Amino acid sequence: MRWSGQRIGGTPEAAGAGPLATDPAQDPRTRALVGLTGLVRSVRTPEFHGVTFHEVAAKSALNRVPAASSMPFSWTVNPYRGCSHACVYCFARSTHRYLDLDAGADFDQQVVVKVNVAEVLRAELARRSWGREEVALGTNTDPYQRAEGRYRLMPGIISALADSGTPLSILTKGTLLRRDLPQLGEAARRVPVDLSMSIAIFDDALQKAVEPGTPSTAARLATVRAAADAGFRVTVFLMPIMPWLTDGDRQLDEALARIAEAGAAHVVFGALHLRPGAKEWFLEWIEREHPELSRGYRRFYGQASYAPAGYRRDLGRRVRPLLARHGLASHEDVDQPEHRREAAARAGRTGRSGRAAGDAPPPLPSALELSGQPALF
């Protein structure tokens, strides 16, 4: 038990929590989780106003990335489901529907915490069958969201991966990464360690509107500098680049100048894409906050998840010279429809699905293990 709080169905007094906790079982959004396999308890704390943390004992930690994915890794670990960063565009929102929660406010306010993830991961990595392929963290929800300051799951995860000889990569918006830089430096002496920081918005007011629970842009750039000073060749994900909001030439030039000044070595860039779940939430936000852009966004994304191919080509044409000007190596976002089609065709040719033609598909894992196509922000 990590925080003072409640067991499902209890009262604050019965749980010994005192006046600083409320009873999550009285919230109709959490009652759907009462029967969730592995649920230990649900907790609230004034530190995270409006957020409920559902602590679960997970049965597995490693997630296999589908063979047809365009992602450059095969395994992920996600210590959290849901994210208090509350990014309006977050692709992972739809995964909350597997928990009978919605992809909007519930994703921001109902966070599942796999409190035993490090122990389970260590056991999985000890299996003789483990091939020590790279494991990616931060591909679904952020491992350094604010709750990590309390739960401290990442040190155990990093230790388990390094001890087993497994390469790892971390993508985050969280400045809590700085806490673990000494440990990551030690791990990098034994296994490859790649660190990436996601920084999409360089206007403070817009950043707080679109990513209300995230650290400031300045704080994230300072974290890039700290990681670079610690010897890491840090990648910055300049994405999603949002049409008419963050895609102006001057905006892009300023962003890349600040990224270079912070000591980053590489940049990954890509246009906003909106999958079901994220799309509805984001378009509602656009309608409310930027109604003048609503028509354009619905034209781009009303019938599609990705920005039009012509827009994406033009964005690349404008960004690449700016990257060269600032001395930054670059890669475009691999989570694009063209890459996904190529990956699916390649998987079909090589039989990477792991089953013969005509075989029944494998059973779906439990709700806590389900995840969509991982994205890189």
Coordinates of C-alpha atoms in Angstrom, one line a residue:
M1 CA 0.0 0.0 0.0
R2 CA 1.6 3.2 -1.1
W3 CA -0.8 6.1 -0.1
S4 CA -3.3 6.5 2.6
G5 CA -6.6 5.9 0.9
Q6 CA -9.5 3.6 0.6
R7 CA -10.3 0.1 -0.2
I8 CA -13.3 -0.2 -2.6
G9 CA -16.5 -0.1 -0.6
G10 CA -14.9 1.2 2.6
T11 CA -15.2 4.6 4.4
P12 CA -12.4 7.1 5.1
E13 CA -12.6 6.3 8.8
A14 CA -12.7 2.6 8.4
A15 CA -9.6 2.7 6.1
G16 CA -7.8 4.9 8.6
A17 CA -7.2 7.5 5.8
G18 CA -8.4 10.6 7.7
P19 CA -9.9 13.7 6.2
L20 CA -7.4 13.9 3.2
A21 CA -9.1 11.1 1.3
T22 CA -12.5 10.5 -0.1
D23 CA -14.3 7.3 -1.0
P24 CA -13.8 6.4 -4.6
A25 CA -16.5 3.8 -4.5
Q26 CA -19.1 6.5 -4.4
D27 CA -18.0 7.8 -7.8
P28 CA -20.1 6.1 -10.5
R29 CA -17.1 6.2 -12.9
T30 CA -15.1 4.0 -10.6
R31 CA -17.8 1.5 -9.7
A32 CA -17.3 -0.3 -13.0
L33 CA -13.8 -1.2 -11.9
V34 CA -14.9 -2.9 -8.6
G35 CA -14.8 -6.3 -10.2
L36 CA -11.6 -5.7 -12.1
T37 CA -9.2 -8.7 -11.8
G38 CA -6.2 -7.7 -9.7
L39 CA -7.7 -4.5 -8.3
V40 CA -6.1 -3.9 -4.9
R41 CA -7.7 -0.5 -4.0
S42 CA -8.7 2.9 -5.4
V43 CA -7.1 6.0 -4.0
R44 CA -7.6 9.7 -4.1
T45 CA -5.3 12.4 -2.6
P46 CA -5.6 16.2 -2.5
E47 CA -2.3 16.3 -4.3
F48 CA -4.1 15.1 -7.5
H49 CA -7.4 16.9 -7.3
G50 CA -10.1 15.0 -9.2
V51 CA -7.9 12.0 -10.1
T52 CA -8.5 8.5 -8.8
F53 CA -5.7 5.9 -8.9
H54 CA -6.7 2.3 -9.2
E55 CA -3.9 0.1 -7.9
V56 CA -3.8 -3.3 -9.5
A57 CA -1.6 -6.4 -9.2
A58 CA -0.7 -7.1 -12.8
K59 CA -0.3 -10.6 -14.1
S60 CA 2.1 -9.5 -16.9
A61 CA 4.4 -6.6 -17.7
L62 CA 5.8 -7.2 -21.1
N63 CA 3.5 -6.4 -24.1
R64 CA 4.2 -7.8 -27.5
V65 CA 3.8 -5.2 -30.3
P66 CA 1.8 -6.6 -33.2
A67 CA 3.8 -7.9 -36.1
A68 CA 2.1 -5.6 -38.5
S69 CA 3.0 -2.5 -36.5
S70 CA 5.3 0.0 -38.1
M71 CA 7.0 0.7 -34.7
P72 CA 10.7 0.1 -34.5
F73 CA 10.5 -2.1 -31.4
S74 CA 8.8 -5.4 -30.5
W75 CA 8.1 -5.1 -26.8
T76 CA 6.7 -2.4 -24.5
V77 CA 6.1 -2.0 -20.8
N78 CA 3.3 0.3 -19.5
P79 CA 3.3 0.8 -15.8
Y80 CA 0.2 3.1 -16.0
R81 CA -3.1 3.1 -17.9
G82 CA -4.6 6.6 -18.3
C83 CA -2.5 9.7 -17.8
S84 CA -2.9 12.9 -15.7
H85 CA -1.0 14.8 -18.3
A86 CA -4.5 15.1 -20.0
C87 CA -3.1 15.9 -23.4
V88 CA -6.2 16.6 -25.6
Y89 CA -4.8 14.8 -28.6
C90 CA -3.4 11.6 -26.8
F91 CA -3.9 8.6 -29.1
A92 CA -4.1 6.2 -26.1
R93 CA -7.4 7.5 -25.0
S94 CA -9.3 4.8 -26.7
T95 CA -7.7 2.1 -24.6
H96 CA -9.7 3.3 -21.6
R97 CA -12.8 1.9 -23.3
Y98 CA -11.5 -1.6 -22.6
L99 CA -12.0 -0.8 -18.9
D100 CA -15.6 0.5 -19.4
L101 CA -14.4 4.0 -18.9
D102 CA -14.6 6.8 -21.4
A103 CA -11.8 8.2 -23.6
G104 CA -12.3 11.7 -22.4
A105 CA -12.3 12.9 -18.8
D106 CA -11.9 9.3 -17.5
F107 CA -8.6 8.9 -19.3
D108 CA -7.3 11.9 -17.5
Q109 CA -8.8 11.2 -14.1
Q110 CA -9.1 7.4 -13.7
V111 CA -5.5 6.1 -13.8
V112 CA -4.6 2.4 -13.4
V113 CA -1.3 1.8 -11.6
K114 CA 0.4 -1.6 -11.9
V115 CA 2.0 -1.5 -8.5
N116 CA 3.9 -4.8 -8.9
V117 CA 5.1 -4.2 -12.4
A118 CA 8.8 -4.2 -11.6
E119 CA 8.6 -7.6 -9.8
V120 CA 6.5 -9.2 -12.6
L121 CA 8.8 -7.8 -15.2
R122 CA 11.9 -9.2 -13.5
A123 CA 10.3 -12.6 -13.4
E124 CA 9.4 -12.4 -17.1
L125 CA 12.9 -11.3 -18.1
A126 CA 14.4 -14.3 -16.2
R127 CA 12.7 -16.8 -18.5
R128 CA 15.1 -18.8 -20.7
S129 CA 13.0 -17.9 -23.7
W130 CA 13.5 -14.1 -23.3
G131 CA 15.6 -12.9 -26.3
R132 CA 16.7 -9.5 -24.8
E133 CA 15.0 -7.5 -27.5
E134 CA 14.6 -3.8 -26.9
V135 CA 11.8 -2.8 -24.6
A136 CA 10.2 0.6 -25.1
L137 CA 8.6 2.7 -22.3
G138 CA 6.3 5.6 -22.9
T139 CA 4.7 4.4 -26.1
N140 CA 1.2 4.3 -24.7
T141 CA 0.9 6.3 -21.5
D142 CA 3.7 8.3 -19.9
P143 CA 5.8 6.4 -17.4
Y144 CA 6.9 9.7 -15.8
Q145 CA 3.5 11.3 -15.3
R146 CA 3.2 13.0 -12.0
A147 CA 2.1 9.9 -10.0
E148 CA 5.5 8.4 -10.7
G149 CA 6.8 10.7 -8.0
R150 CA 4.8 8.8 -5.5
Y151 CA 4.8 5.2 -6.9
R152 CA 8.4 5.1 -8.0
L153 CA 7.9 2.3 -10.5
M154 CA 10.5 3.3 -13.0
P155 CA 13.6 2.6 -10.9
G156 CA 12.6 -1.0 -10.5
I157 CA 11.8 -1.3 -14.2
I158 CA 15.1 0.1 -15.2
S159 CA 16.9 -2.1 -12.8
A160 CA 15.1 -5.3 -14.0
L161 CA 15.9 -4.4 -17.7
A162 CA 19.5 -3.6 -17.1
D163 CA 20.2 -6.6 -14.9
S164 CA 18.8 -8.9 -17.6
G165 CA 20.9 -7.4 -20.3
T166 CA 17.8 -5.9 -22.1
P167 CA 18.2 -2.6 -24.1
L168 CA 15.6 0.0 -23.3
S169 CA 14.2 3.2 -24.6
I170 CA 12.1 5.8 -22.8
L171 CA 9.8 8.5 -24.3
T172 CA 8.3 11.0 -21.9
K173 CA 7.0 14.5 -21.3
G174 CA 7.8 14.1 -17.7
T175 CA 10.7 16.0 -16.0
L176 CA 10.7 13.3 -13.3
L177 CA 13.1 11.6 -15.8
R178 CA 15.9 13.7 -14.1
R179 CA 15.5 11.8 -10.9
D180 CA 16.6 8.6 -12.6
L181 CA 19.4 10.0 -14.8
P182 CA 22.1 8.6 -12.5
Q183 CA 20.5 5.1 -12.6
L184 CA 20.1 5.3 -16.3
G185 CA 23.7 6.3 -16.7
E186 CA 24.7 3.2 -14.8
A187 CA 22.3 1.1 -16.9
A188 CA 23.8 2.5 -20.1
R189 CA 27.2 1.0 -19.2
R190 CA 25.6 -2.4 -19.5
V191 CA 22.9 -2.1 -22.2
P192 CA 21.9 0.4 -24.9
V193 CA 19.6 3.2 -23.4
D194 CA 17.8 5.7 -25.6
L195 CA 16.1 8.7 -24.1
S196 CA 13.5 10.9 -25.8
M197 CA 11.5 13.9 -24.7
S198 CA 8.2 14.8 -26.3
I199 CA 7.8 18.6 -26.8
A200 CA 5.0 19.6 -29.1
I201 CA 4.2 23.2 -28.2
F202 CA 6.5 26.2 -27.6
D203 CA 3.8 28.7 -26.8
D204 CA 3.1 28.6 -23.0
A205 CA -0.6 29.5 -23.1
L206 CA -1.3 27.0 -25.9
Q207 CA 0.7 24.3 -24.1
K208 CA -1.3 24.7 -20.9
A209 CA -4.5 24.6 -22.9
V210 CA -3.7 21.4 -24.9
E211 CA -1.5 19.6 -22.3
P212 CA -2.8 20.9 -19.0
G213 CA -1.1 18.3 -16.8
T214 CA 2.4 18.4 -18.3
P215 CA 5.5 20.2 -17.2
S216 CA 6.2 23.4 -19.0
T217 CA 8.2 23.5 -22.2
A218 CA 11.1 25.2 -20.5
A219 CA 11.2 22.5 -17.8
R220 CA 11.3 19.8 -20.5
L221 CA 14.0 21.5 -22.4
A222 CA 16.0 21.8 -19.2
T223 CA 15.5 18.0 -18.8
V224 CA 16.9 17.5 -22.3
R225 CA 19.9 19.5 -21.3
A226 CA 20.4 17.5 -18.1
A227 CA 20.2 14.2 -20.0
A228 CA 22.6 15.5 -22.7
D229 CA 25.0 16.7 -20.0
A230 CA 24.8 13.2 -18.5
G231 CA 26.1 11.8 -21.7
F232 CA 22.9 10.8 -23.6
R233 CA 22.2 11.6 -27.2
V234 CA 18.7 12.8 -26.6
T235 CA 15.9 12.7 -29.2
V236 CA 13.1 15.3 -29.1
F237 CA 9.8 14.4 -30.5
L238 CA 8.4 17.5 -32.1
M239 CA 5.0 16.1 -32.5
P240 CA 2.2 16.3 -32.9
I241 CA 2.6 19.3 -35.2
M242 CA -1.0 20.7 -35.2
P243 CA -2.3 22.3 -38.4
W244 CA -2.9 26.1 -38.0
L245 CA -1.8 26.0 -34.4
T246 CA 1.9 25.0 -34.3
D247 CA 2.9 24.5 -38.0
G248 CA 3.9 28.0 -39.0
D249 CA 7.5 28.4 -40.4
R250 CA 8.4 30.9 -37.7
Q251 CA 7.0 28.6 -35.0
L252 CA 8.9 25.6 -36.3
D253 CA 12.1 27.5 -36.6
E254 CA 11.9 28.8 -33.1
A255 CA 11.0 25.3 -31.7
L256 CA 14.0 23.7 -33.5
A257 CA 16.4 26.5 -32.3
R258 CA 15.4 25.9 -28.7
I259 CA 15.7 22.1 -29.1
A260 CA 19.2 22.5 -30.5
E261 CA 20.2 24.9 -27.8
A262 CA 19.0 22.4 -25.2
G263 CA 21.6 19.9 -26.5
A264 CA 19.3 17.4 -28.3
A265 CA 20.9 15.3 -31.0
H266 CA 17.9 14.1 -33.0
V267 CA 14.4 15.2 -33.8
V268 CA 11.4 13.1 -34.8
F269 CA 8.6 15.2 -36.3
G270 CA 5.1 14.4 -37.6
A271 CA 1.7 15.9 -38.1
L272 CA -1.2 15.3 -35.7
H273 CA -3.2 12.2 -36.1
L274 CA -6.5 11.5 -34.4
R275 CA -7.8 8.0 -33.9
P276 CA -11.2 7.2 -32.6
G277 CA -11.5 8.3 -29.0
A278 CA -8.9 11.0 -29.3
K279 CA -10.6 12.4 -32.3
E280 CA -13.9 13.1 -30.7
W281 CA -12.2 14.6 -27.6
F282 CA -9.9 16.8 -29.6
L283 CA -12.5 18.0 -32.1
E284 CA -14.8 19.0 -29.2
W285 CA -11.8 21.0 -27.8
I286 CA -11.3 22.7 -31.1
E287 CA -14.9 23.6 -31.4
R288 CA -14.9 25.1 -27.9
E289 CA -11.5 26.8 -27.9
H290 CA -10.8 27.6 -31.6
P291 CA -14.1 27.5 -33.4
E292 CA -12.5 29.4 -36.3
L293 CA -10.5 26.2 -37.0
S294 CA -13.3 23.7 -36.6
R295 CA -14.2 23.6 -40.3
G296 CA -10.6 23.0 -41.3
Y297 CA -10.0 20.3 -38.7
R298 CA -13.2 18.4 -39.7
R299 CA -12.1 18.6 -43.3
F300 CA -8.8 17.1 -42.4
Y301 CA -9.9 14.5 -39.8
G302 CA -13.6 14.1 -40.1
Q303 CA -13.3 10.9 -42.2
A304 CA -9.6 10.1 -41.5
S305 CA -7.2 9.6 -38.6
Y306 CA -4.3 11.2 -40.4
A307 CA -3.7 14.6 -42.0
P308 CA -3.9 14.5 -45.8
A309 CA -0.9 13.2 -47.5
G310 CA -0.3 16.5 -49.3
Y311 CA -0.2 18.3 -46.0
R312 CA 2.2 15.8 -44.6
R313 CA 4.5 16.1 -47.6
D314 CA 4.5 19.9 -47.4
L315 CA 5.2 19.8 -43.7
G316 CA 8.3 17.6 -44.3
R317 CA 9.4 19.9 -47.1
R318 CA 9.3 22.9 -44.8
V319 CA 10.8 21.2 -41.7
R320 CA 13.8 19.4 -43.2
P321 CA 15.8 22.6 -44.2
L322 CA 15.1 24.0 -40.7
L323 CA 16.5 20.9 -39.1
A324 CA 19.7 21.2 -41.3
R325 CA 20.0 24.8 -40.3
H326 CA 20.1 23.9 -36.6
G327 CA 22.4 20.9 -37.0
L328 CA 19.8 18.4 -35.9
A329 CA 19.6 14.8 -37.3
S330 CA 16.0 13.9 -38.0
H331 CA 13.5 11.2 -38.6
E332 CA 9.9 11.5 -39.7
D333 CA 7.2 9.8 -37.6
V334 CA 6.9 6.2 -38.6
D335 CA 3.3 5.9 -37.4
Q336 CA 1.9 7.0 -40.8
P337 CA -0.5 5.1 -43.0
E338 CA 2.1 4.4 -45.6
H339 CA 4.5 2.9 -43.1
R340 CA 1.7 0.9 -41.5
R341 CA 0.7 -0.6 -44.9
E342 CA 4.3 -1.5 -45.6
A343 CA 4.7 -3.1 -42.2
A344 CA 1.5 -5.1 -42.6
A345 CA 2.6 -6.3 -46.0
R346 CA 6.1 -7.2 -44.7
A347 CA 4.5 -9.1 -41.8
G348 CA 2.3 -11.0 -44.2
R349 CA 5.3 -12.0 -46.4
T350 CA 7.5 -13.1 -43.5
G351 CA 4.8 -14.8 -41.4
R352 CA 5.6 -12.7 -38.3
S353 CA 2.1 -13.3 -37.0
G354 CA 3.4 -16.4 -35.3
R355 CA 0.6 -18.6 -36.6
A356 CA 0.0 -20.5 -39.8
A357 CA -2.6 -19.5 -42.4
G358 CA -6.0 -20.7 -41.4
D359 CA -5.2 -21.0 -37.7
A360 CA -7.6 -19.2 -35.4
P361 CA -6.3 -16.0 -34.0
P362 CA -4.9 -16.1 -30.5
P363 CA -7.3 -15.1 -27.7
L364 CA -7.4 -11.5 -26.7
P365 CA -5.6 -10.7 -23.4
S366 CA -7.3 -9.3 -20.4
A367 CA -8.5 -5.7 -20.4
L368 CA -5.4 -4.5 -18.6
E369 CA -3.2 -5.9 -21.3
L370 CA -5.0 -4.6 -24.3
S371 CA -3.4 -1.7 -26.2
G372 CA -3.8 -0.3 -29.6
Q373 CA -1.2 0.4 -32.2
P374 CA 1.6 2.1 -30.2
A375 CA 2.3 5.7 -31.2
L376 CA 5.4 7.6 -30.5
F377 CA 3.9 10.4 -28.4

